[in-house]
């Protein structure tokens, strides 16, 4: 038994003179005489090696289908993670609110996708929501306030942000819940028709429309409306004369719009050559004296009035005002003189005071850009020259403003006269200069006193009179 050999790798019985196992090809070591303990160790190693060989032989490779499924699963998980991260950002509450704002102030965009009505009976369409868009498109400050309120989970004029379904089944969808109202239009003439936002509504009918004016006994009830700005027109035939009146109304609650037609006399006074607009319609040009008069013109208290003037290459617009905000000229309420205001326009008396003060004693704080202003430097030089002239015993000056007209960027153009009186020995000399091209600019101050106006340029002066007495 001691002469027998076995392969240490697979256990196959071997001949004594072979170098490689005929069964597994294992290279055999040269025969050595081992001690009993070493023989025991070899037998133990033989068993372990044999066991490992059998285990390796029985291992099965991963199936191809399993590999494909695991790869697809890992890919899907990675793609879903990226998609969810993108969706969480794109459909975040704040980003949805910002997109709603963009649609809200753009009358060309569709708003219906962003809105639910506070009344389920109301049909939500882009057309029905145009008045809401029109209001916020014309009132960006209100739009910004609305968005700020929505981000704080608060309401603005009964407009709320609510969740309505989900985007892609995963991300909450937020929309505006916009209030709806019921309204009526009432007038004082039976043979009148009503048009709202360019759509013919119909002829008026007698009835009780809860009007604040007793004469407005005829009207129509409007269908369910979203809140917003509505352009309403009433056409009537009075004494065989076709008359109409139009007004824009911001409707935020249910009620009656009074559109009684009355005719009145009024004059609009402003910059000569300016174009007059009544309810956004060009109705004429102011004459050389800056006036345009109307007789028996149909008016409402909401009649919107403003003018536009051409100044150089720029067209500027006055502030808007409503006819009802202007007082009558007389106790009989027979005539009004309407003078639209201009942003930053300086009053004649203020311009005169500032010019006179600075011709006498120039103050750099009264000029745009302070001491660097060329007009300031010019007045300083002129004032110093008079003070150092030995031939002049004393001098005085006065200012008279001839005209003030609006200019772009809250500025004013001023034409004025400066009269200098010089005492030279026994002689008094009066010199009158006409200045054109002077300009003032309104500062950002809310204060309406003289300090809010600064001289941009004193203009160019020309001597028109020079007399000695």
Coordinates of C-alpha atoms in Angstrom, one line a residue:
X1 CA 0.0 0.0 0.0
X2 CA 2.9 2.3 0.7
X3 CA 3.9 2.2 -3.0
X4 CA 0.6 3.5 -4.3
X5 CA 0.3 7.1 -5.5
X6 CA -2.8 9.2 -5.9
X7 CA -3.3 12.5 -7.7
X8 CA -3.5 15.3 -5.1
X9 CA -5.9 17.2 -7.3
X10 CA -8.5 14.7 -8.3
X11 CA -7.6 11.5 -6.3
X12 CA -6.9 9.3 -9.3
X13 CA -4.7 6.2 -8.6
X14 CA -1.4 6.7 -10.4
X15 CA 1.5 4.6 -11.6
X16 CA 4.7 5.2 -9.8
X17 CA 6.7 6.6 -12.7
X18 CA 4.2 9.2 -14.2
X19 CA 4.8 12.9 -14.0
X20 CA 1.3 14.1 -14.9
X21 CA -2.1 12.9 -13.8
X22 CA -3.7 11.0 -16.8
X23 CA -7.2 12.2 -15.5
X24 CA -6.8 15.9 -14.8
X25 CA -3.3 16.7 -16.1
X26 CA -2.0 17.8 -12.7
X27 CA 1.8 17.9 -12.6
X28 CA 3.1 15.5 -9.9
X29 CA 5.9 16.2 -7.6
X30 CA 8.7 13.7 -7.2
X31 CA 8.0 11.0 -4.7
X32 CA 9.2 11.7 -1.3
X33 CA 9.2 9.7 1.9
X34 CA 6.9 11.6 4.2
X35 CA 6.5 11.3 7.9
X36 CA 3.2 10.0 9.3
X37 CA 2.2 13.5 10.2
X38 CA 3.1 14.8 6.8
X39 CA 1.1 11.9 5.2
X40 CA -1.9 12.9 7.3
X41 CA -1.5 16.5 6.2
X42 CA -1.3 15.5 2.5
X43 CA -4.4 13.3 2.9
X44 CA -6.3 16.3 4.5
X45 CA -5.1 18.7 1.7
X46 CA -6.2 16.0 -0.9
X47 CA -9.7 15.9 0.5
X48 CA -10.0 19.7 0.6
X49 CA -8.6 20.1 -2.9
X50 CA -10.9 17.3 -4.2
X51 CA -13.9 18.9 -2.6
X52 CA -13.1 22.4 -4.1
X53 CA -12.6 20.9 -7.5
X54 CA -16.0 19.2 -7.3
X55 CA -17.6 22.5 -6.2
X56 CA -16.1 24.5 -9.0
X57 CA -17.2 21.9 -11.4
X58 CA -20.9 22.2 -10.3
X59 CA -21.1 26.2 -10.4
X60 CA -23.6 27.4 -13.1
X61 CA -23.1 30.7 -15.2
X62 CA -25.7 33.5 -14.9
X63 CA -28.5 33.2 -17.5
X64 CA -28.5 35.8 -20.3
X65 CA -32.2 36.7 -19.6
X66 CA -31.3 37.5 -16.0
X67 CA -28.5 39.7 -17.1
X68 CA -30.8 41.6 -19.5
X69 CA -33.4 42.1 -16.8
X70 CA -30.9 43.4 -14.3
X71 CA -29.4 45.8 -16.8
X72 CA -32.8 47.1 -17.8
X73 CA -33.8 47.5 -14.2
X74 CA -30.6 49.5 -13.4
X75 CA -31.1 51.7 -16.5
X76 CA -34.7 52.4 -15.7
X77 CA -33.8 53.3 -12.1
X78 CA -31.1 55.7 -13.3
X79 CA -33.4 57.3 -15.9
X80 CA -36.3 57.6 -13.4
X81 CA -34.0 59.2 -10.8
X82 CA -32.9 61.8 -13.4
X83 CA -36.5 62.4 -14.6
X84 CA -37.9 62.7 -11.1
X85 CA -35.2 65.3 -10.2
X86 CA -36.0 67.3 -13.3
X87 CA -39.7 67.1 -12.7
X88 CA -39.4 68.1 -9.0
X89 CA -37.7 71.3 -10.2
X90 CA -39.8 72.0 -13.3
X91 CA -43.1 71.4 -11.6
X92 CA -42.1 72.9 -8.2
X93 CA -44.8 75.2 -6.8
X94 CA -42.8 78.3 -7.3
X95 CA -41.9 77.6 -10.9
X96 CA -45.6 76.8 -11.7
X97 CA -46.6 80.1 -10.1
X98 CA -44.0 82.0 -12.3
X99 CA -45.3 80.3 -15.4
X100 CA -48.9 81.3 -14.5
X101 CA -47.8 84.9 -14.1
X102 CA -46.3 84.9 -17.6
X103 CA -49.6 83.7 -19.0
X104 CA -51.6 86.1 -16.8
X105 CA -49.9 89.3 -18.2
X106 CA -49.8 88.2 -21.8
X107 CA -53.1 88.7 -23.5
X108 CA -51.9 86.6 -26.5
X109 CA -51.4 83.5 -24.3
X110 CA -54.0 81.0 -23.3
X111 CA -55.0 81.2 -19.6
X112 CA -57.7 78.5 -19.4
X113 CA -55.1 75.8 -18.7
X114 CA -54.0 77.7 -15.6
X115 CA -57.5 78.4 -14.1
X116 CA -60.5 76.8 -12.4
X117 CA -63.6 78.8 -11.7
X118 CA -65.0 79.3 -8.2
X119 CA -68.4 78.2 -9.7
X120 CA -68.4 74.8 -11.3
X121 CA -71.2 76.0 -13.7
X122 CA -68.8 78.5 -15.3
X123 CA -67.2 77.4 -18.5
X124 CA -63.4 78.1 -18.4
X125 CA -62.2 79.3 -21.8
X126 CA -59.3 81.5 -23.0
X127 CA -61.9 84.0 -24.3
X128 CA -63.8 84.2 -21.1
X129 CA -60.5 84.9 -19.2
X130 CA -59.3 87.7 -21.5
X131 CA -60.7 90.4 -19.2
X132 CA -58.7 89.0 -16.3
X133 CA -55.6 89.0 -18.5
X134 CA -56.3 92.5 -19.7
X135 CA -56.5 93.8 -16.1
X136 CA -53.2 92.3 -15.0
X137 CA -51.5 93.2 -18.3
X138 CA -52.3 96.8 -17.6
X139 CA -51.6 96.6 -13.9
X140 CA -48.2 94.9 -13.5
X141 CA -47.9 96.1 -9.9
X142 CA -51.1 94.2 -9.1
X143 CA -49.8 91.2 -10.9
X144 CA -46.6 91.2 -8.8
X145 CA -48.7 91.6 -5.6
X146 CA -50.9 88.6 -6.6
X147 CA -47.8 86.4 -7.2
X148 CA -46.3 87.4 -3.9
X149 CA -49.6 86.5 -2.1
X150 CA -49.8 83.2 -3.9
X151 CA -46.3 82.2 -2.9
X152 CA -47.3 82.9 0.7
X153 CA -50.5 80.7 0.3
X154 CA -52.6 83.8 0.6
X155 CA -55.4 85.2 -1.6
X156 CA -55.5 88.4 -3.6
X157 CA -58.9 89.9 -4.5
X158 CA -60.4 86.4 -3.9
X159 CA -58.0 84.8 -6.3
X160 CA -56.4 81.6 -4.8
X161 CA -53.8 79.1 -5.7
X162 CA -55.2 75.5 -5.5
X163 CA -54.0 72.0 -6.4
X164 CA -55.9 70.4 -9.3
X165 CA -54.6 67.0 -10.3
X166 CA -51.1 66.1 -11.2
X167 CA -48.5 66.5 -13.9
X168 CA -47.4 63.2 -15.3
X169 CA -49.3 61.4 -12.4
X170 CA -46.4 62.4 -10.1
X171 CA -46.1 66.1 -9.5
X172 CA -48.9 68.3 -8.0
X173 CA -50.5 70.7 -10.5
X174 CA -51.3 74.2 -9.3
X175 CA -53.9 76.5 -10.9
X176 CA -55.6 79.8 -10.1
X177 CA -59.1 79.7 -8.7
X178 CA -60.6 82.9 -10.2
X179 CA -63.9 84.4 -8.9
X180 CA -66.9 84.9 -11.1
X181 CA -69.5 87.6 -10.9
X182 CA -72.9 88.6 -12.3
X183 CA -73.3 92.1 -13.7
X184 CA -75.8 94.3 -15.5
X185 CA -75.5 97.4 -17.7
X186 CA -78.0 100.1 -17.2
X187 CA -78.7 103.3 -19.2
X188 CA -81.2 106.1 -19.5
X189 CA -82.5 105.7 -23.0
X190 CA -84.9 102.9 -24.1
X191 CA -83.6 102.6 -27.7
X192 CA -80.1 101.6 -26.8
X193 CA -77.9 98.6 -27.5
X194 CA -75.0 97.2 -25.5
X195 CA -71.7 95.8 -26.7
X196 CA -69.1 94.2 -24.3
X197 CA -65.5 93.6 -25.4
X198 CA -66.6 94.0 -29.0
X199 CA -69.4 91.4 -28.7
X200 CA -73.0 92.6 -29.3
X201 CA -75.1 91.7 -26.2
X202 CA -78.5 93.0 -27.3
X203 CA -81.1 95.8 -26.9
X204 CA -81.9 97.1 -23.5
X205 CA -85.1 96.4 -21.8
X206 CA -87.0 98.2 -19.0
X207 CA -86.5 96.8 -15.5
X208 CA -85.1 97.2 -12.1
X209 CA -81.3 97.0 -12.4
X210 CA -80.4 98.3 -8.9
X211 CA -78.8 101.4 -10.5
X212 CA -77.5 104.2 -8.4
X213 CA -79.0 106.6 -10.9
X214 CA -82.8 106.9 -11.1
X215 CA -82.8 107.7 -14.8
X216 CA -81.1 104.4 -15.7
X217 CA -84.2 102.3 -16.0
X218 CA -83.2 100.3 -19.1
X219 CA -80.5 97.7 -19.3
X220 CA -79.3 94.1 -19.9
X221 CA -78.1 91.4 -17.6
X222 CA -74.7 90.0 -18.6
X223 CA -73.9 86.3 -18.4
X224 CA -71.6 84.8 -15.9
X225 CA -68.3 86.7 -16.0
X226 CA -64.8 86.3 -14.7
X227 CA -63.4 89.3 -12.8
X228 CA -61.3 91.7 -14.9
X229 CA -61.4 94.7 -17.2
X230 CA -64.4 95.1 -19.6
X231 CA -64.8 97.5 -22.5
X232 CA -68.5 98.5 -22.5
X233 CA -70.2 100.5 -25.3
X234 CA -73.7 101.9 -25.3
X235 CA -75.3 103.1 -28.6
X236 CA -78.5 105.2 -28.5
X237 CA -80.6 107.2 -30.9
X238 CA -81.7 110.4 -29.3
X239 CA -83.8 112.9 -31.2
X240 CA -82.8 111.2 -34.5
X241 CA -79.1 111.6 -33.6
X242 CA -77.0 108.5 -33.1
X243 CA -74.9 108.8 -30.0
X244 CA -72.6 106.4 -28.3
X245 CA -70.4 106.2 -25.2
X246 CA -67.7 103.7 -24.2
X247 CA -65.9 103.1 -21.0
X248 CA -63.5 100.6 -19.4
X249 CA -64.7 99.1 -16.1
X250 CA -62.7 97.0 -13.7
X251 CA -65.3 94.5 -12.4
X252 CA -64.3 92.7 -9.2
X253 CA -67.7 92.2 -7.7
X254 CA -71.3 91.7 -8.8
X255 CA -73.3 94.8 -9.5
X256 CA -74.7 97.3 -12.0
X257 CA -72.6 99.3 -14.4
X258 CA -74.2 102.7 -15.0
X259 CA -73.8 103.8 -18.6
X260 CA -76.3 106.6 -19.0
X261 CA -75.7 108.8 -22.0
X262 CA -75.6 112.6 -21.4
X263 CA -74.2 115.3 -23.5
X264 CA -72.1 118.2 -22.2
X265 CA -69.8 121.0 -23.3
X266 CA -66.1 120.9 -22.4
X267 CA -62.6 122.1 -23.5
X268 CA -59.4 120.2 -23.2
X269 CA -56.3 122.4 -22.7
X270 CA -52.8 121.2 -23.1
X271 CA -49.7 121.5 -25.3
X272 CA -50.4 123.1 -28.8
X273 CA -50.5 120.4 -31.5
X274 CA -51.1 117.5 -29.1
X275 CA -53.4 114.7 -30.1
X276 CA -56.5 114.3 -27.8
X277 CA -57.7 110.8 -27.0
X278 CA -61.1 110.0 -25.4
X279 CA -61.4 106.4 -24.3
X280 CA -58.3 105.6 -26.4
X281 CA -59.8 107.1 -29.6
X282 CA -58.1 109.9 -31.4
X283 CA -60.7 112.7 -31.5
X284 CA -58.7 115.7 -32.7
X285 CA -55.6 118.0 -32.4
X286 CA -55.3 120.9 -30.0
X287 CA -55.0 124.3 -31.8
X288 CA -52.1 126.8 -31.6
X289 CA -53.4 127.9 -28.2
X290 CA -53.5 124.4 -27.0
X291 CA -57.3 124.0 -26.9
X292 CA -59.9 121.8 -28.3
X293 CA -63.6 122.4 -27.5
X294 CA -66.6 120.0 -27.7
X295 CA -70.3 120.9 -27.6
X296 CA -73.1 118.4 -26.8
X297 CA -70.6 115.6 -26.7
X298 CA -71.8 112.3 -25.1
X299 CA -70.0 111.7 -21.8
X300 CA -69.9 109.4 -18.8
X301 CA -68.1 109.9 -15.5
X302 CA -65.7 107.1 -16.7
X303 CA -64.8 108.8 -19.9
X304 CA -61.0 108.4 -20.1
X305 CA -59.1 111.5 -21.3
X306 CA -55.4 111.9 -22.2
X307 CA -53.2 113.6 -24.8
X308 CA -50.0 112.7 -26.7
X309 CA -47.5 115.2 -27.9
X310 CA -44.5 115.0 -30.2
X311 CA -41.3 116.3 -28.7
X312 CA -38.4 116.0 -31.1
X313 CA -38.2 112.4 -32.1
X314 CA -40.2 111.3 -29.1
X315 CA -43.9 110.9 -28.5
X316 CA -44.9 111.4 -24.8
X317 CA -48.2 110.7 -23.1
X318 CA -49.9 112.7 -20.4
X319 CA -51.5 111.2 -17.3
X320 CA -55.0 109.8 -17.7
X321 CA -58.0 111.2 -16.0
X322 CA -61.7 110.5 -15.9
X323 CA -64.3 113.1 -17.0
X324 CA -66.1 112.7 -13.7
X325 CA -63.0 113.7 -11.7
X326 CA -63.0 117.2 -13.2
X327 CA -65.0 120.1 -11.6
X328 CA -67.3 122.3 -13.6
X329 CA -66.2 125.9 -14.4
X330 CA -69.5 127.4 -13.3
X331 CA -72.3 127.0 -10.9
X332 CA -74.7 125.9 -13.7
X333 CA -72.6 122.8 -14.5
X334 CA -72.6 123.9 -18.2
X335 CA -68.9 123.7 -19.0
X336 CA -65.6 122.0 -18.0
X337 CA -62.0 122.9 -18.7
X338 CA -59.9 119.8 -18.6
X339 CA -56.1 120.0 -18.3
X340 CA -54.4 116.6 -18.3
X341 CA -51.2 116.5 -16.2
X342 CA -47.7 115.5 -17.4
X343 CA -45.3 113.4 -15.4
X344 CA -42.5 115.7 -14.1
X345 CA -43.9 118.9 -15.6
X346 CA -42.7 121.9 -13.6
X347 CA -45.2 124.7 -12.7
X348 CA -44.6 128.1 -14.2
X349 CA -44.2 129.8 -10.8
X350 CA -41.7 127.1 -9.6
X351 CA -39.6 127.5 -12.8
X352 CA -39.6 131.2 -12.4
X353 CA -38.5 131.1 -8.7
X354 CA -35.7 128.6 -9.4
X355 CA -34.3 130.5 -12.3
X356 CA -34.4 133.8 -10.6
X357 CA -32.7 132.5 -7.5
X358 CA -29.9 130.9 -9.5
X359 CA -29.3 133.8 -11.8
X360 CA -28.8 135.9 -8.7
X361 CA -26.8 133.4 -6.7
X362 CA -26.0 130.0 -8.4
X363 CA -26.4 127.0 -6.2
X364 CA -24.9 123.7 -7.4
X365 CA -27.5 121.7 -5.7
X366 CA -30.1 123.2 -8.0
X367 CA -28.5 121.7 -11.1
X368 CA -28.4 118.2 -12.6
X369 CA -24.9 116.9 -12.0
X370 CA -24.2 119.7 -9.6
X371 CA -21.0 121.8 -10.0
X372 CA -20.2 119.9 -13.2
X373 CA -23.2 121.3 -15.0
X374 CA -22.2 123.7 -17.8
X375 CA -25.1 126.0 -17.1
X376 CA -24.1 126.3 -13.4
X377 CA -20.5 127.1 -14.5
X378 CA -21.9 129.7 -17.0
X379 CA -23.9 131.5 -14.3
X380 CA -21.0 131.4 -11.9
X381 CA -18.8 133.0 -14.5
X382 CA -21.4 135.7 -15.4
X383 CA -22.2 136.5 -11.8
X384 CA -18.5 136.9 -11.0
X385 CA -18.0 139.1 -14.0
X386 CA -20.7 141.5 -12.9
X387 CA -19.4 141.6 -9.4
X388 CA -15.8 142.4 -10.5
X389 CA -16.9 145.0 -13.2
X390 CA -15.8 148.4 -11.7
X391 CA -18.1 150.3 -14.1
X392 CA -21.2 148.7 -12.6
X393 CA -22.2 150.2 -9.3
X394 CA -25.0 147.7 -8.7
X395 CA -27.3 145.4 -10.6
X396 CA -30.5 143.5 -10.1
X397 CA -32.5 141.0 -12.2
X398 CA -35.9 139.4 -12.5
X399 CA -37.3 136.4 -14.4
X400 CA -40.5 136.0 -16.3
X401 CA -41.5 132.5 -17.6
X402 CA -43.3 132.6 -20.9
X403 CA -44.1 129.0 -21.4
X404 CA -43.6 125.5 -20.0
X405 CA -44.1 122.4 -22.0
X406 CA -43.6 118.7 -21.3
X407 CA -40.5 116.7 -22.4
X408 CA -39.5 113.1 -22.2
X409 CA -38.2 111.4 -19.1
X410 CA -40.1 113.6 -16.6
X411 CA -38.6 116.8 -17.9
X412 CA -39.8 120.2 -18.9
X413 CA -38.9 122.7 -21.6
X414 CA -39.0 126.3 -20.5
X415 CA -39.0 129.6 -22.4
X416 CA -38.4 132.7 -20.3
X417 CA -37.1 136.3 -20.1
X418 CA -34.4 137.7 -17.9
X419 CA -34.4 141.4 -17.3
X420 CA -31.1 142.9 -15.9
X421 CA -31.0 146.4 -14.4
X422 CA -27.6 147.9 -14.1
X423 CA -26.7 151.2 -12.2
X424 CA -23.7 152.8 -14.0
X425 CA -23.0 156.2 -12.5
X426 CA -26.1 158.4 -13.2
X427 CA -27.3 156.0 -15.9
X428 CA -29.7 153.1 -15.5
X429 CA -29.4 150.4 -18.1
X430 CA -32.1 147.7 -18.7
X431 CA -31.2 144.7 -20.8
X432 CA -33.8 142.0 -21.6
X433 CA -32.7 138.5 -22.8
X434 CA -35.0 135.9 -24.2
X435 CA -33.9 132.3 -23.3
X436 CA -35.0 129.3 -25.3
X437 CA -34.1 125.6 -24.9
X438 CA -34.0 125.6 -21.1
X439 CA -34.9 122.4 -19.5
X440 CA -35.7 121.1 -16.0
X441 CA -35.7 117.5 -14.8
X442 CA -37.9 116.1 -12.0
X443 CA -35.9 114.2 -9.4
X444 CA -37.0 110.9 -7.8
X445 CA -38.2 112.7 -4.7
X446 CA -41.9 112.4 -3.9
X447 CA -41.8 115.9 -2.5
X448 CA -43.6 118.3 -4.8
X449 CA -41.8 121.5 -3.8
X450 CA -39.1 123.2 -5.7
X451 CA -36.4 120.8 -4.5
X452 CA -37.8 118.0 -6.6
X453 CA -37.0 120.0 -9.8
X454 CA -33.4 120.6 -11.0
X455 CA -32.1 122.8 -13.8
X456 CA -30.6 120.7 -16.7
X457 CA -29.9 123.6 -18.9
X458 CA -30.6 127.4 -18.8
X459 CA -30.9 127.4 -22.6
X460 CA -29.5 130.0 -24.9
X461 CA -30.1 133.7 -24.3
X462 CA -30.5 136.4 -26.9
X463 CA -30.7 140.2 -26.2
X464 CA -34.1 141.5 -27.3
X465 CA -34.0 144.9 -25.7
X466 CA -31.2 147.1 -24.4
X467 CA -32.1 150.6 -23.1
X468 CA -30.4 153.3 -21.1
X469 CA -32.3 155.8 -19.0

